[in-house]
PDB file of C-alpha atoms in Angstrom:
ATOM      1  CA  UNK D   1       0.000   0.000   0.000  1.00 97.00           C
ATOM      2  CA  UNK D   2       0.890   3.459  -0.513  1.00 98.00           C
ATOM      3  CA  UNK D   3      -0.634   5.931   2.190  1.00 98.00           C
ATOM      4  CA  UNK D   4      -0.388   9.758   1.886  1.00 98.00           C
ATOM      5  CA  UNK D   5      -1.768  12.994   3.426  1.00 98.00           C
ATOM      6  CA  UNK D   6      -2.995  15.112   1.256  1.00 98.00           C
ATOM      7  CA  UNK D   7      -4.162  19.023   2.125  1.00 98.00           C
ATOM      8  CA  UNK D   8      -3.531  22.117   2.865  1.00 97.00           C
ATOM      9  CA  UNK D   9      -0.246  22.541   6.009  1.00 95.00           C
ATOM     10  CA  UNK D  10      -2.329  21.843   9.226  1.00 94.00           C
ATOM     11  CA  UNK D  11      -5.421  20.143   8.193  1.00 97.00           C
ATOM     12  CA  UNK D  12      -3.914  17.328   5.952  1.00 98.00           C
ATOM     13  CA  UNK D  13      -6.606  14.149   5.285  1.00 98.00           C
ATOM     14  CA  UNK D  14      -5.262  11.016   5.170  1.00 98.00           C
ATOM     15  CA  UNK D  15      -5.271   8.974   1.652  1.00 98.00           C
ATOM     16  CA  UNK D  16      -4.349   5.724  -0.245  1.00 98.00           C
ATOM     17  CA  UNK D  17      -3.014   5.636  -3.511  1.00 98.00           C
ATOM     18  CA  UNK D  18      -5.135   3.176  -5.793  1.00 97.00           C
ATOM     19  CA  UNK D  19      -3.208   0.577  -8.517  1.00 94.00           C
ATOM     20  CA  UNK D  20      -4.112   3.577 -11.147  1.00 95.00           C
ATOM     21  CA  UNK D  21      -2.098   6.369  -8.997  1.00 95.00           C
ATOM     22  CA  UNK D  22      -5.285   8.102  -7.746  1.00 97.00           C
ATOM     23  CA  UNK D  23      -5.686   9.747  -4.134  1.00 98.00           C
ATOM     24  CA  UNK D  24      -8.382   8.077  -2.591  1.00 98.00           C
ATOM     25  CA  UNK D  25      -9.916   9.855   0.755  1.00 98.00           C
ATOM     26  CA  UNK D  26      -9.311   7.206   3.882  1.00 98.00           C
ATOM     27  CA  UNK D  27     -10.915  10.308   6.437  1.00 97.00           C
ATOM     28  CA  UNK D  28     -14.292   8.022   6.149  1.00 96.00           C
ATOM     29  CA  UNK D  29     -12.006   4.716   7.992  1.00 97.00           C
ATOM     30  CA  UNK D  30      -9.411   6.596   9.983  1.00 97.00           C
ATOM     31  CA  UNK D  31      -8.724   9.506  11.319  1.00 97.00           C
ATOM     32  CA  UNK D  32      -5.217  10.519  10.492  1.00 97.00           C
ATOM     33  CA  UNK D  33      -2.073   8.391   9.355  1.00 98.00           C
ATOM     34  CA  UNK D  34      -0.750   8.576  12.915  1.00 95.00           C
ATOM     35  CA  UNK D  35       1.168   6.000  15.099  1.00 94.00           C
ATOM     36  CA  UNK D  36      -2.558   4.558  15.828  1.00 94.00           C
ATOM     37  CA  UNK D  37      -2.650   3.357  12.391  1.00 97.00           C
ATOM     38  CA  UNK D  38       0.849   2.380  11.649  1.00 98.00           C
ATOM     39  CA  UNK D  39       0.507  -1.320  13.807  1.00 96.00           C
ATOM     40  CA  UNK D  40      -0.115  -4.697  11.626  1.00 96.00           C
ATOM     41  CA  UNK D  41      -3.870  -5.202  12.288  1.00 96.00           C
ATOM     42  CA  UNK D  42      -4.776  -1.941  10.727  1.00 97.00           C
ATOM     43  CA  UNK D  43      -2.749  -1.808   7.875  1.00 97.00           C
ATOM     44  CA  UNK D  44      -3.774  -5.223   7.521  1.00 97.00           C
ATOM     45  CA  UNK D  45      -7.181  -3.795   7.609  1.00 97.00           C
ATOM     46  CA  UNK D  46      -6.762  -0.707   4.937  1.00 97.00           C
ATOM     47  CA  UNK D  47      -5.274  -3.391   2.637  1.00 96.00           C
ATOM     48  CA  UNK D  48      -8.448  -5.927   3.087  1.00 97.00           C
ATOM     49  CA  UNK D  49     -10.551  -2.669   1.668  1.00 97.00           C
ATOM     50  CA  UNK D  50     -11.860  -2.381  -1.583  1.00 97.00           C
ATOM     51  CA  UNK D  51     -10.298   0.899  -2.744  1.00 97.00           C
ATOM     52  CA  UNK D  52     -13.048   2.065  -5.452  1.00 95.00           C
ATOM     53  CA  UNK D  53     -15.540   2.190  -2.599  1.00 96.00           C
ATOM     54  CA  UNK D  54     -13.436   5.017  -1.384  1.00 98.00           C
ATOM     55  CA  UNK D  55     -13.921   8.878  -2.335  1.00 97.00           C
ATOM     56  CA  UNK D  56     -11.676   9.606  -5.223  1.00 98.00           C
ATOM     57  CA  UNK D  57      -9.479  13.096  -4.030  1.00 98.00           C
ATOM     58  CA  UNK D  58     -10.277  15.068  -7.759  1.00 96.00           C
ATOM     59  CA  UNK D  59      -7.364  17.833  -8.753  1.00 95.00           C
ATOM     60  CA  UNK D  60      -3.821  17.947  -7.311  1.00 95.00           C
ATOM     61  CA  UNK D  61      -4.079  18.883  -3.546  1.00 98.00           C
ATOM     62  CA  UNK D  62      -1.217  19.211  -1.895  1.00 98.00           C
ATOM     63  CA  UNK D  63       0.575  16.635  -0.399  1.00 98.00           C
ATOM     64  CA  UNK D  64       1.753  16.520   3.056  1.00 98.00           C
ATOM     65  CA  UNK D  65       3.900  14.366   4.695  1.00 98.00           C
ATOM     66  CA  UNK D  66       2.718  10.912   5.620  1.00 98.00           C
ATOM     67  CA  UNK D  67       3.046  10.626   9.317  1.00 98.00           C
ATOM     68  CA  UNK D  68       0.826  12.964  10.880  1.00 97.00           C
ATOM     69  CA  UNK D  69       2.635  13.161  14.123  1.00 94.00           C
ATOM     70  CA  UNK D  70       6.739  11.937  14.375  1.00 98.00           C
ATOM     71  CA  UNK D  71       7.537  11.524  17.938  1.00 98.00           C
ATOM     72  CA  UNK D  72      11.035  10.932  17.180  1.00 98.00           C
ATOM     73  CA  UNK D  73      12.674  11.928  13.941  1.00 98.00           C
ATOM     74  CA  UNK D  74      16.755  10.552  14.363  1.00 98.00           C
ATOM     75  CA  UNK D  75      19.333  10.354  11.538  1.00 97.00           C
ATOM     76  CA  UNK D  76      22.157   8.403  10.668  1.00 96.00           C
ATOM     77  CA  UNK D  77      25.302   9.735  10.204  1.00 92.00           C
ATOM     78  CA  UNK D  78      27.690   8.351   7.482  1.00 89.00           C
ATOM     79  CA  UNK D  79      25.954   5.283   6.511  1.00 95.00           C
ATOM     80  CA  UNK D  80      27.088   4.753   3.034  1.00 91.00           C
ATOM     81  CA  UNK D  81      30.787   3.613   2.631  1.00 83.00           C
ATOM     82  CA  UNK D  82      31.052   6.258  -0.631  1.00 76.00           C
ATOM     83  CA  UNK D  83      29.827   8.357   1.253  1.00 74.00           C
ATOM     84  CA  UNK D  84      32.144   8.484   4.660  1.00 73.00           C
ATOM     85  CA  UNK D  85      35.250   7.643   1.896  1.00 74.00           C
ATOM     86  CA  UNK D  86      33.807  11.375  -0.192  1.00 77.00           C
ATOM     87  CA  UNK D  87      34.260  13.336   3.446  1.00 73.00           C
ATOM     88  CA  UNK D  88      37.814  11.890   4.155  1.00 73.00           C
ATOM     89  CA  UNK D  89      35.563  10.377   7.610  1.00 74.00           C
ATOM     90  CA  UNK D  90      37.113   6.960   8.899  1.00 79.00           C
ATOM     91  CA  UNK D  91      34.460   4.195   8.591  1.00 83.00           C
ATOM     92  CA  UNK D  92      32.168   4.100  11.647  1.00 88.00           C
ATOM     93  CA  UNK D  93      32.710   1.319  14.298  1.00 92.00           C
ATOM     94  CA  UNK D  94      28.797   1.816  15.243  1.00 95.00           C
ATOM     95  CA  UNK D  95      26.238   4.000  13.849  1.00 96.00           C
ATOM     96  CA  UNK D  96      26.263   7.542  14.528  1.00 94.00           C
ATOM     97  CA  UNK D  97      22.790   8.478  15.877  1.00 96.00           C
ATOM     98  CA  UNK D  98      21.667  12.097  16.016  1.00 95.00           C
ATOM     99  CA  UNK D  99      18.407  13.878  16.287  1.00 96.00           C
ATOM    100  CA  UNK D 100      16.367  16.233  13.891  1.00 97.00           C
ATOM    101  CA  UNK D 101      13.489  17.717  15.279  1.00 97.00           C
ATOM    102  CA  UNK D 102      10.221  17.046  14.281  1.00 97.00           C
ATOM    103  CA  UNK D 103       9.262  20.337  13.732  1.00 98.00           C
ATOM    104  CA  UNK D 104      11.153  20.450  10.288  1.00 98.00           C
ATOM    105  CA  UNK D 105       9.110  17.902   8.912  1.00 98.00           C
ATOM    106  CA  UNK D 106       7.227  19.301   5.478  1.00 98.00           C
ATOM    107  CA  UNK D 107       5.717  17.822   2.634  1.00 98.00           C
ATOM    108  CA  UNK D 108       7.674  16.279  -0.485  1.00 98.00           C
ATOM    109  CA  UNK D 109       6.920  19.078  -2.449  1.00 98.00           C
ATOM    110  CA  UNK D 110       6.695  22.108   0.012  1.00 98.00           C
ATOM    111  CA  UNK D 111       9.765  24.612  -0.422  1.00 98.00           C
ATOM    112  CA  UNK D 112      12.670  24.300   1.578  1.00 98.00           C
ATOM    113  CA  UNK D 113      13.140  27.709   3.688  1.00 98.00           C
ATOM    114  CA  UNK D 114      16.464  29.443   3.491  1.00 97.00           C
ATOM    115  CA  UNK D 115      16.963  31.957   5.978  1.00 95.00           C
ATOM    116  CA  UNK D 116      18.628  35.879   4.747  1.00 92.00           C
ATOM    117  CA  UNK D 117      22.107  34.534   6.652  1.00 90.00           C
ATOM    118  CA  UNK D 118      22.001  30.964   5.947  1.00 92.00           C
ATOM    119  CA  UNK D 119      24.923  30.110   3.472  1.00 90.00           C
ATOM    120  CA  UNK D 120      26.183  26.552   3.101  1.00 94.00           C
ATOM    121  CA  UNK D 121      22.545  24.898   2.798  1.00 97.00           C
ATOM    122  CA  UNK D 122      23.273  20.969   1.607  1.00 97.00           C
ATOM    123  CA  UNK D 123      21.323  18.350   0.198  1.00 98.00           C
ATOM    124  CA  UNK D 124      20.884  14.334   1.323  1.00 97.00           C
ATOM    125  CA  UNK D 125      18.532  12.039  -0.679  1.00 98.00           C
ATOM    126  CA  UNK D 126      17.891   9.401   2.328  1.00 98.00           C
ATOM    127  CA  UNK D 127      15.597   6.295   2.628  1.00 98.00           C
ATOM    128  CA  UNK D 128      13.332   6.778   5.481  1.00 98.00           C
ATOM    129  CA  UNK D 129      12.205   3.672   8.021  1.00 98.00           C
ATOM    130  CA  UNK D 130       8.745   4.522   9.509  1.00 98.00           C
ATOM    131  CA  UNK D 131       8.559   2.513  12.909  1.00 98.00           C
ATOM    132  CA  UNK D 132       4.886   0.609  13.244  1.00 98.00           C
ATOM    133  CA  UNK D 133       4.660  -1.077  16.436  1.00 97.00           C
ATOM    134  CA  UNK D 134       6.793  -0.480  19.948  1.00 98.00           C
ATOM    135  CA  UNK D 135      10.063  -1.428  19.935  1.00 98.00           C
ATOM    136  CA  UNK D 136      12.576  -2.239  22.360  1.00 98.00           C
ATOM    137  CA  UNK D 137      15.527  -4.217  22.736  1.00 98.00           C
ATOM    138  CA  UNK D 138      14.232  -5.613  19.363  1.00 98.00           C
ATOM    139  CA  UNK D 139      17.522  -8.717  17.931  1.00 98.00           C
ATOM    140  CA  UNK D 140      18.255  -7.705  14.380  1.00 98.00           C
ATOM    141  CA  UNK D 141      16.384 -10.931  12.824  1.00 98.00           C
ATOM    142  CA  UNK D 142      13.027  -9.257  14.381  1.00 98.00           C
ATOM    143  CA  UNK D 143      13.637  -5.998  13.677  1.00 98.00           C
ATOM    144  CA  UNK D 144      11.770  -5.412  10.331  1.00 98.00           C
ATOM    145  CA  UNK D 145       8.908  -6.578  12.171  1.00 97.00           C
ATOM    146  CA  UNK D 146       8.816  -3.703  13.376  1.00 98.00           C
ATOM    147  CA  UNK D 147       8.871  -1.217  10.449  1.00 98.00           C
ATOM    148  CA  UNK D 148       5.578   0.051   9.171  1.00 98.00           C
ATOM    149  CA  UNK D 149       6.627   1.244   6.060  1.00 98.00           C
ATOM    150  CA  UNK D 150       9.361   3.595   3.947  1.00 98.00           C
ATOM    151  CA  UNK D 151       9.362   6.915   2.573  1.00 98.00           C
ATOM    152  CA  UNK D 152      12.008   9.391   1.566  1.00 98.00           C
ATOM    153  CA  UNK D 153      13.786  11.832   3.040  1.00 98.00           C
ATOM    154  CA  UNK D 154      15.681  15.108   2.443  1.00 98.00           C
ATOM    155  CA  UNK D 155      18.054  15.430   5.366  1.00 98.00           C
ATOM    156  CA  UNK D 156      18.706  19.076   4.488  1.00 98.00           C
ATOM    157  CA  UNK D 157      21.809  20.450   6.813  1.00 96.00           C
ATOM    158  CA  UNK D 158      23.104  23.849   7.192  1.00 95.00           C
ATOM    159  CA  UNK D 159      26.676  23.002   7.109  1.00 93.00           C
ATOM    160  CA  UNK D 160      28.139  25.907   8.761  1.00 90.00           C
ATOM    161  CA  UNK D 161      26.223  25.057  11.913  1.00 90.00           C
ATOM    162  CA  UNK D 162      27.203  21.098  11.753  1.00 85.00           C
ATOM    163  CA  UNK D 163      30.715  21.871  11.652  1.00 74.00           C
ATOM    164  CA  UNK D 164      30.112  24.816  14.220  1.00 64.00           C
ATOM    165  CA  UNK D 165      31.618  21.963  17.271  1.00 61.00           C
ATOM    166  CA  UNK D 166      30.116  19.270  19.627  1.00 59.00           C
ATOM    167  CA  UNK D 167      26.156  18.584  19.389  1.00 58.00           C
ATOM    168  CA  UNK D 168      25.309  21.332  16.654  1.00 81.00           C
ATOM    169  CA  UNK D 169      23.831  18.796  14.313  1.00 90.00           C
ATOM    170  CA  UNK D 170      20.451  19.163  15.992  1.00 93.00           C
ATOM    171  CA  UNK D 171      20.511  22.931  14.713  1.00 93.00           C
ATOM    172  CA  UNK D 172      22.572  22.017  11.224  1.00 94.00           C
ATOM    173  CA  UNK D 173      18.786  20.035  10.859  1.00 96.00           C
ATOM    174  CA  UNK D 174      16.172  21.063  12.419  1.00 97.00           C
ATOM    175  CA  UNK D 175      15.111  24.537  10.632  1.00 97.00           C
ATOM    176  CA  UNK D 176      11.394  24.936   9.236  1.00 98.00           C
ATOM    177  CA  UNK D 177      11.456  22.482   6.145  1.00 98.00           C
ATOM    178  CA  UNK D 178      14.497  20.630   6.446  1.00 98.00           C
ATOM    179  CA  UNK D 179      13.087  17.465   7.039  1.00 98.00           C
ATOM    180  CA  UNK D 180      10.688  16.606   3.580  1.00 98.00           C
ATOM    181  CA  UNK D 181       9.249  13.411   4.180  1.00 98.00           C
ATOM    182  CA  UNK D 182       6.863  11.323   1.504  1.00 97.00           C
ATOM    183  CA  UNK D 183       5.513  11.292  -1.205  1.00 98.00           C
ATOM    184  CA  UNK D 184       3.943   8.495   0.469  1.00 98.00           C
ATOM    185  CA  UNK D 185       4.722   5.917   2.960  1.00 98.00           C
ATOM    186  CA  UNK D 186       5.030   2.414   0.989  1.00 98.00           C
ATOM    187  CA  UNK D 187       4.208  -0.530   3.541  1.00 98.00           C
ATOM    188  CA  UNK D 188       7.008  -2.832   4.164  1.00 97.00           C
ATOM    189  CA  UNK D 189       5.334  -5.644   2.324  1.00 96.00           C
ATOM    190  CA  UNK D 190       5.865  -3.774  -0.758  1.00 97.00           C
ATOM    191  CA  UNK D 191       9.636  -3.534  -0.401  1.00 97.00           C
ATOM    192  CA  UNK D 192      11.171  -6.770  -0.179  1.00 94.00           C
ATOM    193  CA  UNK D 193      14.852  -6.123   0.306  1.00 97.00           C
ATOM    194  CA  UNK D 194      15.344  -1.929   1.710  1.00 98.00           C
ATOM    195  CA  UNK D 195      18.739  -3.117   1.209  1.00 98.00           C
ATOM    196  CA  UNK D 196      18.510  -2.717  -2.906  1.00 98.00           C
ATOM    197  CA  UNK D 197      16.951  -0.161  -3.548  1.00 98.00           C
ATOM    198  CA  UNK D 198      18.249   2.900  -6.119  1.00 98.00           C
ATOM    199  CA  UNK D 199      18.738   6.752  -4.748  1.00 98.00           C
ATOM    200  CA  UNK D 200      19.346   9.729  -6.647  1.00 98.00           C
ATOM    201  CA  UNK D 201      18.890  13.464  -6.555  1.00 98.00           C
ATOM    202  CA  UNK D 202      19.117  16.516  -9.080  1.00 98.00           C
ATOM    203  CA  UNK D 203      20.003  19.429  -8.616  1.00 98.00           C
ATOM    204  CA  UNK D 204      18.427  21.827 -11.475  1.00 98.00           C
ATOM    205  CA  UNK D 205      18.249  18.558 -13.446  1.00 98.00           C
ATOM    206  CA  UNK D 206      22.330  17.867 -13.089  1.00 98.00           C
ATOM    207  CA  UNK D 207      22.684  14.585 -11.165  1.00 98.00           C
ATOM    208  CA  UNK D 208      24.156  15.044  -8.127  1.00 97.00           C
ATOM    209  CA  UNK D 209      23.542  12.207  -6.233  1.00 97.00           C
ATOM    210  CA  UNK D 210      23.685   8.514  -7.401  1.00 96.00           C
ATOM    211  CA  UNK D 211      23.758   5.342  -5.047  1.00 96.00           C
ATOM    212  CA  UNK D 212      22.079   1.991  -3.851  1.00 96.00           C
ATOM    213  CA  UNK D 213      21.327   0.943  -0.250  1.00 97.00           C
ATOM    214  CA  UNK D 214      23.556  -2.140  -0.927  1.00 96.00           C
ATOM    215  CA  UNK D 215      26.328  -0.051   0.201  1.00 95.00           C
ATOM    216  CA  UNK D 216      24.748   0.978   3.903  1.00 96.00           C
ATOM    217  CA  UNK D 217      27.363   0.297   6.407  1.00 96.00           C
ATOM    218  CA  UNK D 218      24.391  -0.241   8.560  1.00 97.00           C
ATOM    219  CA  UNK D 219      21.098  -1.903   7.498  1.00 98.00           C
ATOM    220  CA  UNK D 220      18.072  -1.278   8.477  1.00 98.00           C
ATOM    221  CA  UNK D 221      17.642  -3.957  10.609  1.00 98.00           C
ATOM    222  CA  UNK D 222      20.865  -3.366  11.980  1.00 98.00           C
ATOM    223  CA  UNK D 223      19.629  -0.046  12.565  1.00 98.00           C
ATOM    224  CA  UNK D 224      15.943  -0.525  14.153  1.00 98.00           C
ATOM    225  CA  UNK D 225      18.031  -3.081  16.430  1.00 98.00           C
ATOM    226  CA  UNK D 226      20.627  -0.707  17.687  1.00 98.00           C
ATOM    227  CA  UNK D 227      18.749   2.279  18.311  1.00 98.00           C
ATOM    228  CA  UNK D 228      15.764   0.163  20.279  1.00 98.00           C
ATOM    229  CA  UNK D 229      18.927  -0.616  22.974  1.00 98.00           C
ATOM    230  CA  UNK D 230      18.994   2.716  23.711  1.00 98.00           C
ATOM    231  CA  UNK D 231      15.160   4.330  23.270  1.00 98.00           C
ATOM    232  CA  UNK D 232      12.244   2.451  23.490  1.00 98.00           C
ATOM    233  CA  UNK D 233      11.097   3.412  19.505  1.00 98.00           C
ATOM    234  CA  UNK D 234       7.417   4.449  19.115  1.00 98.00           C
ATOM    235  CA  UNK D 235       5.103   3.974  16.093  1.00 98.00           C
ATOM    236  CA  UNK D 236       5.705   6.776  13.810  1.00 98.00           C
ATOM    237  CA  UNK D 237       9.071   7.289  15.157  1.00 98.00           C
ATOM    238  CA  UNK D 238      11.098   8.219  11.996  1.00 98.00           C
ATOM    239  CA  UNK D 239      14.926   6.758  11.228  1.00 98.00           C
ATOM    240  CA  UNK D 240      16.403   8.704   8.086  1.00 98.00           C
ATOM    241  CA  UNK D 241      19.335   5.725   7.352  1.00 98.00           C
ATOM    242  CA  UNK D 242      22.152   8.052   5.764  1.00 96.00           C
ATOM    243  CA  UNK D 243      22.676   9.755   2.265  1.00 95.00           C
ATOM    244  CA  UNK D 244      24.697   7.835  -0.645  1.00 95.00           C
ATOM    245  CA  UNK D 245      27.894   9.812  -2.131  1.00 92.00           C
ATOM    246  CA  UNK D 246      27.820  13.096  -4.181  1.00 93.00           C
ATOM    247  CA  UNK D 247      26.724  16.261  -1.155  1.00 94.00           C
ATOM    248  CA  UNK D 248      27.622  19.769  -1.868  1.00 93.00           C
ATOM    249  CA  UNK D 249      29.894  20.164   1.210  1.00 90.00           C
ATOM    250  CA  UNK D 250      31.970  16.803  -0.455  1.00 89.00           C
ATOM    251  CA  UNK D 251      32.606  18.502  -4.011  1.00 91.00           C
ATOM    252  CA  UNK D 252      35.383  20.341  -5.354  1.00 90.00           C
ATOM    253  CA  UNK D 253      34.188  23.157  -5.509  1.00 94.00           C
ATOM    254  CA  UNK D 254      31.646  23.094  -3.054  1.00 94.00           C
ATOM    255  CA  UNK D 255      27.496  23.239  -4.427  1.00 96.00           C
ATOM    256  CA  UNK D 256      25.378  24.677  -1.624  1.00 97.00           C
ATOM    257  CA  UNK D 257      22.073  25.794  -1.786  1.00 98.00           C
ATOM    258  CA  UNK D 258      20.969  28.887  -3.170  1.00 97.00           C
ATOM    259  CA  UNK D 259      17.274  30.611  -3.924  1.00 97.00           C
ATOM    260  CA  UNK D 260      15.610  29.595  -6.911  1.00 98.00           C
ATOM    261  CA  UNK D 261      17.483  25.887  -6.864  1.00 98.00           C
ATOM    262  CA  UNK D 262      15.007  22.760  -8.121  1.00 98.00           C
ATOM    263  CA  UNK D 263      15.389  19.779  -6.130  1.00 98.00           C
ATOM    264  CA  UNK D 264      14.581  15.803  -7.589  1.00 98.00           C
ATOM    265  CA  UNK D 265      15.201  13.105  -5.327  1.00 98.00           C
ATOM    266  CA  UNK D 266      13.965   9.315  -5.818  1.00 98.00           C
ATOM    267  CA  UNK D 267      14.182   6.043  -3.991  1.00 98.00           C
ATOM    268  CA  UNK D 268      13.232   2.998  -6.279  1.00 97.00           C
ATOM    269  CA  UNK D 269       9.506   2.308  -5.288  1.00 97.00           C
ATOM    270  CA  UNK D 270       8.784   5.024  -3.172  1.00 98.00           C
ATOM    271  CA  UNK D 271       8.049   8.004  -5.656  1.00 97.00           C
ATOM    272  CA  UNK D 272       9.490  11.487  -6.050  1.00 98.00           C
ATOM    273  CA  UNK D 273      10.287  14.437  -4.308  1.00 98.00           C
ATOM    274  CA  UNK D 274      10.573  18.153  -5.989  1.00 98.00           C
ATOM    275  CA  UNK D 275      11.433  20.794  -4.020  1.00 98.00           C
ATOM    276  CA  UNK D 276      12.293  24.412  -4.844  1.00 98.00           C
ATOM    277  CA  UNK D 277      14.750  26.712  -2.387  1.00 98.00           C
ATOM    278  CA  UNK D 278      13.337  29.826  -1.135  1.00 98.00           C
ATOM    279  CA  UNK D 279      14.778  33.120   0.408  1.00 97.00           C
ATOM    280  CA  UNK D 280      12.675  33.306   3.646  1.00 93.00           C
ATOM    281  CA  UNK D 281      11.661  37.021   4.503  1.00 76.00           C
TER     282      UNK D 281
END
């Protein structure tokens, strides 16, 4: 299945995308695409359901993200072996965990905010774990058990502030829009390895980024295992698993964001982004 939100910022419906790539309205069968919703019986539910009984959504409404509420939204630093080797960063022993706030989640085609003296703005296609049920303490062989679904992810970063010394990730992240998440969450039945699946991202239709999961240091169910030793992981919880090589900060010279810039990111399966940078007044 293939959920979605779709609606104006604050007042989003929730929505399943039938086999001919219309929005159908889900507000008559659930209330929101929330942690509530994100456990095995119900999604086992919305997929028993005969979609064209359902509301067809007519025009192009917006599209918000497709967890209503993220409890926790963490990233993963370094993940992809091109990717630590394109920084000149030694191979992690362990994943590096940090925290984005969930306050910077948007929609997969909302603009990404720069603020007036905001410089060194950077890009990171990502593939996105949405947690379904509690977990905790969860072995590695159980651990997709536990995952909902996927999405993707824009892990924008202001680069200036993650380099700015110990623990300023969280603010490199977390600014209004810097955490695009959709276009839709794809359930994990419909992804049978998350370990082969195809990245990219454009940059004003130049390829910038080009990589396949296959080279995570980390899987995902290495990943949901890990973290659950530490924090007790909540449906809807949000793991962004690390970006594949080619980021703005790793060039020679350096790309960074700029008003104006169109953004194109895709995972294999899990749709499109487009996102467009703009000056914030």
């Amino acid at each position: 299945m293939k959920l979605l939100r779709f609606g104006a910022r604050g007042s989003e419906k929730p929505g399943i995308l039938d086999p001919e790539g219309r929005i159908r309205d889900l507000s008559g069968i659930v209330d929101d695409i929330g942690g509530d919703v994100l456990g095995p019986e119900t999604l086992a539910r919305l997929k028993s359901l005969d979609l064209t009984s359902l509301p067809a959504v007519p025009g192009e409404p917006r599209i918000g993200s497709p967890v209503a509420t993220v409890p926790k939204f963490l990233g993963i630093g370094l993940n992809y072996r091109d990717h630590a080797a394109e920084t000149g960063m030694p191979v992690p022993e362990a994943p590096i965990v940090f925290v984005k706030a969930s306050s910077c989640v948007s929609g997969p085609y909302d603009p990404i905010l720069m603020p007036e003296d905001w410089r060194r703005m950077d890009y990171e296609v990502e593939l996105a774990v949405v947690i379904g049920s509690t977990t905790k303490r969860v072995s590695e062989a159980d651990a997709l058990g536990h995952v909902a679904g996927y999405t993707i992810c824009n892990d924008v970063s202001e680069r200036s502030l993650q380099k700015g010394g110990p623990g300023e990730w969280l603010k490199a992240k977390s600014y209004d829009s810097f955490g695009p998440l959709g276009p839709w969450l794809v359930t994990r039945d419909e992804v049978y390895d998350p370990q082969a699946l195809h990245l990219t991202l454009d940059l004003n239709g130049a390829r910038m980024q080009n990589g396949n999961s296959s080279t995570m240091i980390f899987s995902v169910a290495h990943l949901v295992s890990y973290i659950s030793r530490f924090m007790t992981l909540l449906p809807g919880d949000v793991i962004t698993t690390g970006t594949p090589p080619g980021v703005g900060m790793a060039r020679n010279p350096r790309v960074f964001l700029k008003p104006g810039d169109q953004l194109r990111l895709t995972v294999s399966g899990l749709g499109e982004q487009r996102q467009t940078v703009v000056a914030e007044a």
